Amino acid sequence: MQIDTVEFFYAAMPEVTLEADGSQDALLVRVVSDDGHVGWGECEASPLTSIAAYVTPRSHGVCQPVSASVVGQAIDTPDDIRRIASEVRRRSMDLLQAAHTWSGIEIALWDLLGRRREEPVWRLLGYETSHPKVPYASMLLGSTPQETLERARAAREDGYRAVKVGWGAFGASVASDADHVAAAREGLGDDGELLLDAGQIWVDDVEAASERLEALARARVTWLEEPFVADAYSAYAALAARTPSVALAGGEGAHTASMATNVIDYGAVDYVQVDTARIGGIGPAADVAAHAVMRGVVYVNHTFTSHLALSASLQPYAGLADHRLCEYPVHPRPVALAVTREHLARDGNGEVRAPDAPGLGVDVDLAALDPYLRTVEILIDGVSLFRSPAATGNLG
Amino acid sequence: MQIDTVEFFYAAMPEVTLEADGSQDALLVRVVSDDGHVGWGECEASPLTSIAAYVTPRSHGVCQPVSASVVGQAIDTPDDIRRIASEVRRRSMDLLQAAHTWSGIEIALWDLLGRRREEPVWRLLGYETSHPKVPYASMLLGSTPQETLERARAAREDGYRAVKVGWGAFGASVASDADHVAAAREGLGDDGELLLDAGQIWVDDVEAASERLEALARARVTWLEEPFVADAYSAYAALAARTPSVALAGGEGAHTASMATNVIDYGAVDYVQVDTARIGGIGPAADVAAHAVMRGVVYVNHTFTSHLALSASLQPYAGLADHRLCEYPVHPRPVALAVTREHLARDGNGEVRAPDAPGLGVDVDLAALDPYLRTVEILIDGVSLFRSPAATGNLG
């Protein structure tokens, strides 16, 4: 079969705030094959910019729009997805946003292939089992330590055994950071797993990050995530050498597989976090998972949006029993929940897993999304290059 | 003074071909301050996608449009440019295309500041002299070795002492590559400097690249450029260890300063090539130049478009006398030549240098560009987010 159409749906909350909460909008991709099979994906990316990267006029031979490598391509096996990915890499080499746009399409192609074969994506990747993961409740730091404590306690009472806090006020001062971290530990209780996300706040300042290590060790923090910008590998490695007890985590900003494996090989992280919807999709994410296994590093998904993106983020390491943690969006905005009919709920053990169902195992609910859909139109010299499809009368 | 307006002008040839020739379109940026000073910059990037990254609605606190960090900002000193750059990095952390959009704005801010102070940008960077550079004629490989020979010979007859060939047929086979390289050497003559650009053709395949080393050494090639994708550092380092005579070059794909310094520190290149109009502008490019000096690596500009972009690409290493080579677009398309009134012509020694004139030292000629300008319009829910400004009635 061939790729017949690729459509983009941009959904957003009526008001998008300045919180570091990625669930406030979504860019969904629907791919339809010439024999009528449908797959859905999601880009964890700026919707308008990612659409532009799909439809933009070409600038030259290696700055072509993503569309140039997609429509009309044969799509019968996972190898076809990898072949198209390498064409996108080549033809859109100088189009920076291409990786984010392609990620959503790539995910949709896996979904489409899985549905057609009636197999879950993780089985197409060669895994025999979808192992349960311990979801960590990912939340923003409170505005005061007391609020942080209450948030962590609420997550614990809600059954989460692991909690991640960060962003917001984090980084304000050594003392304030220590208070927040201690409060999070108190709220979570002694036996919970506590993770900390610094949100790149120290850029590449190893000293500033080092000053926090003692408080993190005291609160028995499992990992310190993204102390620095994504590619400051030497800063990561220098901090890793100074911290015997707190592990480092990073990688969510990677938009190529190499960027994530470089965080392992040069940045010396112990946990590599991959956002399937940014790195180029499920294929490169699975490559990073294989590299992590080889290097004795733990793979973790990064996701903060819909359960479509969550399912896609679980596939690349679904079969890795020893890679136990999973990021789980605890309080997504209504638009993110409206994306899918099914949700990946926690089971009786409080665990989640990639669904044992064809494709990604979730169905997109365009009718529920309709109130959130935004209409994008792009014209050049008065000619329409893109206009958002209507939600009604759809196939999927 | 403050940044008052930021405007984007998209110019393109009537027909854009699939050649790897980046001079077929241009995205120009005009920044005007509240006291009427003007600066011009250029993004080496997909025009529509880069405009979208400027105007897109925000997705969340660290996926804001580039515009959120620019208009209304104070701009009195180079430190202001760096401050705004760090705000862009923070607020647009998850907007991949932001680096390319910001690059053109950053360049325009340096131009504006230089014009206001009546100083060339290289002097604002702390350099006392703008040293002459040896331009290398950058050209695509011929379709046959004979054509490659003739192109190299023509460049030599035109006075170029250095020639770079690549792309096109390069990579087809070991034998064909050897023929092209030998032909280029023959056309250039014994004493010319020959450079080879592989255009990432081997992705990360060290063996495939290694098979070409003997022919390159025989033709006394100074550098082999981009054998692999931009961030395949371990492949670069592995190839570097195998090639005692042919140096490696890379870095043009860097969209952060760290990406370029990582190519030096982990990829073991001997030449780092920086595209000012992609890496975030002149500031981060100058940081990479300083790092190159510290590591004993040679800095070279990457540019293939207008003389505005050429001037911007020369500023970061204008004062480094020992870093002698410079990429020089030999046969740019008419649209690229139309961008500026002045052109950086070779002097009596066949050398070029960053102009000793305020700002970037070239003036944008909107009237000449007018036939090439394209009108972009972007609407969301029927509301216009962007419409290209008219070329007439302009300030600059």
PDB file of C-alpha atoms in Angstrom, chain A residues 10 15-25 44-50 52-64 89-90 93-100 167 198-201 203 226 229 231-235 237 252-253 255-259 262 265-267 278 373-382 385, chain B residues 10 15-25 44-50 52-64 89-90 93-100 167 198-201 203 226 229 231-235 237 252-253 255-259 262 265-267 278 373-382 385:
ATOM      1  CA  TYR A  10      -4.311  21.572  15.743  1.00  0.00           C
ATOM      2  CA  GLU A  15      -6.422  30.029  26.947  1.00  0.00           C
ATOM      3  CA  VAL A  16      -2.815  28.821  26.843  1.00  0.00           C
ATOM      4  CA  THR A  17      -0.917  29.933  29.954  1.00  0.00           C
ATOM      5  CA  LEU A  18       2.805  30.464  30.561  1.00  0.00           C
ATOM      6  CA  GLU A  19       3.064  27.393  32.788  1.00  0.00           C
ATOM      7  CA  ALA A  20       5.565  24.755  31.616  1.00  0.00           C
ATOM      8  CA  ASP A  21       2.603  22.478  30.954  1.00  0.00           C
ATOM      9  CA  GLY A  22       2.823  20.862  27.535  1.00  0.00           C
ATOM     10  CA  SER A  23      -0.737  19.530  27.615  1.00  0.00           C
ATOM     11  CA  GLN A  24      -2.282  22.869  26.632  1.00  0.00           C
ATOM     12  CA  ASP A  25      -2.276  22.168  22.916  1.00  0.00           C
ATOM     13  CA  GLU A  44       5.179  17.221  20.751  1.00  0.00           C
ATOM     14  CA  ALA A  45       5.879  20.518  19.032  1.00  0.00           C
ATOM     15  CA  SER A  46       4.675  23.962  18.063  1.00  0.00           C
ATOM     16  CA  PRO A  47       1.621  23.166  15.897  1.00  0.00           C
ATOM     17  CA  LEU A  48       1.728  26.059  13.416  1.00  0.00           C
ATOM     18  CA  THR A  49       5.501  25.800  12.937  1.00  0.00           C
ATOM     19  CA  SER A  50       5.307  22.035  12.417  1.00  0.00           C
ATOM     20  CA  ALA A  52       4.654  25.028   8.040  1.00  0.00           C
ATOM     21  CA  ALA A  53       7.550  22.568   7.865  1.00  0.00           C
ATOM     22  CA  TYR A  54       5.240  20.116   6.101  1.00  0.00           C
ATOM     23  CA  VAL A  55       3.944  22.501   3.435  1.00  0.00           C
ATOM     24  CA  THR A  56       6.707  25.092   2.994  1.00  0.00           C
ATOM     25  CA  PRO A  57       8.040  25.660  -0.521  1.00  0.00           C
ATOM     26  CA  ARG A  58      11.431  24.048  -0.923  1.00  0.00           C
ATOM     27  CA  SER A  59      14.549  26.184  -0.493  1.00  0.00           C
ATOM     28  CA  HIS A  60      16.896  23.730  -2.270  1.00  0.00           C
ATOM     29  CA  GLY A  61      17.584  20.016  -2.630  1.00  0.00           C
ATOM     30  CA  VAL A  62      18.265  19.355   1.068  1.00  0.00           C
ATOM     31  CA  CYS A  63      15.856  21.936   2.449  1.00  0.00           C
ATOM     32  CA  GLN A  64      12.645  20.408   1.132  1.00  0.00           C
ATOM     33  CA  ARG A  89      16.659  13.278   7.036  1.00  0.00           C
ATOM     34  CA  ARG A  90      18.310  13.726   3.654  1.00  0.00           C
ATOM     35  CA  MET A  93      18.522  18.180   6.277  1.00  0.00           C
ATOM     36  CA  ASP A  94      18.518  21.978   6.585  1.00  0.00           C
ATOM     37  CA  LEU A  95      14.907  22.323   7.747  1.00  0.00           C
ATOM     38  CA  LEU A  96      15.285  22.334  11.506  1.00  0.00           C
ATOM     39  CA  GLN A  97      11.630  21.821  12.421  1.00  0.00           C
ATOM     40  CA  ALA A  98      11.377  18.755  10.159  1.00  0.00           C
ATOM     41  CA  ALA A  99      12.225  16.326  12.982  1.00  0.00           C
ATOM     42  CA  HIS A 100       9.267  17.493  15.054  1.00  0.00           C
ATOM     43  CA  TRP A 167      10.187  23.783  37.019  1.00  0.00           C
ATOM     44  CA  ALA A 198      15.619  21.209  36.949  1.00  0.00           C
ATOM     45  CA  GLY A 199      14.325  22.247  33.524  1.00  0.00           C
ATOM     46  CA  GLN A 200      17.786  23.319  32.193  1.00  0.00           C
ATOM     47  CA  ILE A 201      17.844  26.128  34.749  1.00  0.00           C
ATOM     48  CA  VAL A 203      22.383  26.252  31.405  1.00  0.00           C
ATOM     49  CA  GLU A 226      18.152  18.322  32.889  1.00  0.00           C
ATOM     50  CA  VAL A 229      20.788  22.653  28.259  1.00  0.00           C
ATOM     51  CA  ASP A 231      23.761  19.404  24.491  1.00  0.00           C
ATOM     52  CA  ALA A 232      26.064  20.648  27.278  1.00  0.00           C
ATOM     53  CA  TYR A 233      27.570  17.161  27.533  1.00  0.00           C
ATOM     54  CA  SER A 234      30.770  18.208  29.261  1.00  0.00           C
ATOM     55  CA  ALA A 235      28.762  19.961  31.989  1.00  0.00           C
ATOM     56  CA  ALA A 237      29.773  14.665  32.675  1.00  0.00           C
ATOM     57  CA  GLU A 252      14.058  14.860  26.207  1.00  0.00           C
ATOM     58  CA  GLY A 253      15.227  17.612  23.859  1.00  0.00           C
ATOM     59  CA  HIS A 255      15.536  15.479  17.908  1.00  0.00           C
ATOM     60  CA  THR A 256      17.824  12.791  16.503  1.00  0.00           C
ATOM     61  CA  ALA A 257      18.738   9.388  17.948  1.00  0.00           C
ATOM     62  CA  SER A 258      22.394  10.462  18.089  1.00  0.00           C
ATOM     63  CA  MET A 259      21.543  13.413  20.318  1.00  0.00           C
ATOM     64  CA  ASN A 262      25.405  11.326  22.935  1.00  0.00           C
ATOM     65  CA  ASP A 265      28.066   8.405  25.830  1.00  0.00           C
ATOM     66  CA  TYR A 266      29.412  11.900  26.541  1.00  0.00           C
ATOM     67  CA  GLY A 267      27.064  13.249  29.220  1.00  0.00           C
ATOM     68  CA  ARG A 278      10.203  14.837  19.030  1.00  0.00           C
ATOM     69  CA  LEU A 373      -9.769  22.572  17.029  1.00  0.00           C
ATOM     70  CA  ARG A 374      -8.202  25.638  15.488  1.00  0.00           C
ATOM     71  CA  THR A 375      -8.266  26.439  11.789  1.00  0.00           C
ATOM     72  CA  VAL A 376      -4.899  27.238  10.246  1.00  0.00           C
ATOM     73  CA  GLU A 377      -4.590  28.740   6.794  1.00  0.00           C
ATOM     74  CA  ILE A 378      -1.300  29.470   5.039  1.00  0.00           C
ATOM     75  CA  LEU A 379      -1.097  31.316   1.721  1.00  0.00           C
ATOM     76  CA  ILE A 380       1.837  32.332  -0.448  1.00  0.00           C
ATOM     77  CA  ASP A 381       1.189  34.905  -3.153  1.00  0.00           C
ATOM     78  CA  GLY A 382      -2.507  34.389  -2.521  1.00  0.00           C
ATOM     79  CA  LEU A 385      -0.694  25.984   0.813  1.00  0.00           C
TER      80      LEU A 385
ATOM     81  CA  TYR B  10      10.945  36.208   1.823  1.00  0.00           C
ATOM     82  CA  GLU B  15      11.910  28.375  -9.967  1.00  0.00           C
ATOM     83  CA  VAL B  16      13.669  26.638  -7.075  1.00  0.00           C
ATOM     84  CA  THR B  17      15.482  23.507  -8.252  1.00  0.00           C
ATOM     85  CA  LEU B  18      16.534  20.371  -6.387  1.00  0.00           C
ATOM     86  CA  GLU B  19      20.223  21.277  -6.547  1.00  0.00           C
ATOM     87  CA  ALA B  20      21.964  21.602  -3.165  1.00  0.00           C
ATOM     88  CA  ASP B  21      22.308  25.314  -3.862  1.00  0.00           C
ATOM     89  CA  GLY B  22      21.221  27.403  -0.898  1.00  0.00           C
ATOM     90  CA  SER B  23      21.223  30.680  -2.827  1.00  0.00           C
ATOM     91  CA  GLN B  24      17.823  30.052  -4.423  1.00  0.00           C
ATOM     92  CA  ASP B  25      15.854  31.832  -1.746  1.00  0.00           C
ATOM     93  CA  GLU B  44      19.884  30.468   6.435  1.00  0.00           C
ATOM     94  CA  ALA B  45      16.653  28.572   6.827  1.00  0.00           C
ATOM     95  CA  SER B  46      13.286  27.628   5.407  1.00  0.00           C
ATOM     96  CA  PRO B  47      11.566  31.029   5.077  1.00  0.00           C
ATOM     97  CA  LEU B  48       7.943  30.066   5.725  1.00  0.00           C
ATOM     98  CA  THR B  49       8.832  27.769   8.628  1.00  0.00           C
ATOM     99  CA  SER B  50      11.042  30.423  10.211  1.00  0.00           C
ATOM    100  CA  ALA B  52       5.871  30.607  11.545  1.00  0.00           C
ATOM    101  CA  ALA B  53       8.270  30.184  14.482  1.00  0.00           C
ATOM    102  CA  TYR B  54       8.169  33.947  14.997  1.00  0.00           C
ATOM    103  CA  VAL B  55       4.391  34.327  15.013  1.00  0.00           C
ATOM    104  CA  THR B  56       3.058  30.979  16.193  1.00  0.00           C
ATOM    105  CA  PRO B  57       0.692  30.968  19.167  1.00  0.00           C
ATOM    106  CA  ARG B  58       2.470  29.747  22.263  1.00  0.00           C
ATOM    107  CA  SER B  59       2.135  26.102  23.277  1.00  0.00           C
ATOM    108  CA  HIS B  60       3.293  26.633  26.884  1.00  0.00           C
ATOM    109  CA  GLY B  61       5.827  28.600  28.928  1.00  0.00           C
ATOM    110  CA  VAL B  62       8.917  27.173  27.209  1.00  0.00           C
ATOM    111  CA  CYS B  63       7.382  26.752  23.774  1.00  0.00           C
ATOM    112  CA  GLN B  64       6.700  30.409  23.050  1.00  0.00           C
ATOM    113  CA  ARG B  89      16.673  29.895  24.433  1.00  0.00           C
ATOM    114  CA  ARG B  90      14.564  29.696  27.596  1.00  0.00           C
ATOM    115  CA  MET B  93      13.269  25.828  24.394  1.00  0.00           C
ATOM    116  CA  ASP B  94      10.810  23.374  22.816  1.00  0.00           C
ATOM    117  CA  LEU B  95      10.355  25.254  19.532  1.00  0.00           C
ATOM    118  CA  LEU B  96      12.952  23.607  17.320  1.00  0.00           C
ATOM    119  CA  GLN B  97      12.913  26.140  14.486  1.00  0.00           C
ATOM    120  CA  ALA B  98      13.481  29.052  16.910  1.00  0.00           C
ATOM    121  CA  ALA B  99      17.284  28.925  16.506  1.00  0.00           C
ATOM    122  CA  HIS B 100      17.044  29.510  12.771  1.00  0.00           C
ATOM    123  CA  TRP B 167      27.485  17.008  -3.274  1.00  0.00           C
ATOM    124  CA  ALA B 198      30.705  14.843   1.323  1.00  0.00           C
ATOM    125  CA  GLY B 199      27.349  16.350   2.321  1.00  0.00           C
ATOM    126  CA  GLN B 200      26.681  13.753   5.106  1.00  0.00           C
ATOM    127  CA  ILE B 201      26.419  11.049   2.454  1.00  0.00           C
ATOM    128  CA  VAL B 203      25.358   9.018   7.596  1.00  0.00           C
ATOM    129  CA  GLU B 226      30.719  16.343   6.705  1.00  0.00           C
ATOM    130  CA  VAL B 229      25.336  13.511   9.910  1.00  0.00           C
ATOM    131  CA  ASP B 231      25.916  14.812  15.521  1.00  0.00           C
ATOM    132  CA  ALA B 232      27.516  11.421  14.771  1.00  0.00           C
ATOM    133  CA  TYR B 233      30.527  12.429  16.884  1.00  0.00           C
ATOM    134  CA  SER B 234      31.808   8.931  17.500  1.00  0.00           C
ATOM    135  CA  ALA B 235      31.843   8.255  13.749  1.00  0.00           C
ATOM    136  CA  ALA B 237      36.273  10.578  15.889  1.00  0.00           C
ATOM    137  CA  GLU B 252      27.571  23.759   9.618  1.00  0.00           C
ATOM    138  CA  GLY B 253      24.424  22.084  10.924  1.00  0.00           C
ATOM    139  CA  HIS B 255      22.040  25.341  15.807  1.00  0.00           C
ATOM    140  CA  THR B 256      23.610  25.937  19.215  1.00  0.00           C
ATOM    141  CA  ALA B 257      27.182  26.878  20.114  1.00  0.00           C
ATOM    142  CA  SER B 258      27.537  23.614  22.056  1.00  0.00           C
ATOM    143  CA  MET B 259      26.717  21.578  18.965  1.00  0.00           C
ATOM    144  CA  ASN B 262      30.958  19.222  20.572  1.00  0.00           C
ATOM    145  CA  ASP B 265      35.635  18.118  21.506  1.00  0.00           C
ATOM    146  CA  TYR B 266      34.041  14.762  20.659  1.00  0.00           C
ATOM    147  CA  GLY B 267      34.225  14.591  16.861  1.00  0.00           C
ATOM    148  CA  ARG B 278      21.776  29.051  11.751  1.00  0.00           C
ATOM    149  CA  LEU B 373       9.619  38.917  -3.011  1.00  0.00           C
ATOM    150  CA  ARG B 374       6.887  36.495  -2.071  1.00  0.00           C
ATOM    151  CA  THR B 375       3.861  37.378   0.019  1.00  0.00           C
ATOM    152  CA  VAL B 376       3.190  35.109   2.964  1.00  0.00           C
ATOM    153  CA  GLU B 377      -0.052  35.202   4.892  1.00  0.00           C
ATOM    154  CA  ILE B 378      -0.833  33.094   7.950  1.00  0.00           C
ATOM    155  CA  LEU B 379      -4.261  33.018   9.588  1.00  0.00           C
ATOM    156  CA  ILE B 380      -5.608  31.144  12.581  1.00  0.00           C
ATOM    157  CA  ASP B 381      -9.372  30.997  12.988  1.00  0.00           C
ATOM    158  CA  GLY B 382      -9.609  33.653  10.302  1.00  0.00           C
ATOM    159  CA  LEU B 385      -1.041  36.386  12.389  1.00  0.00           C
TER     160      LEU B 385
END
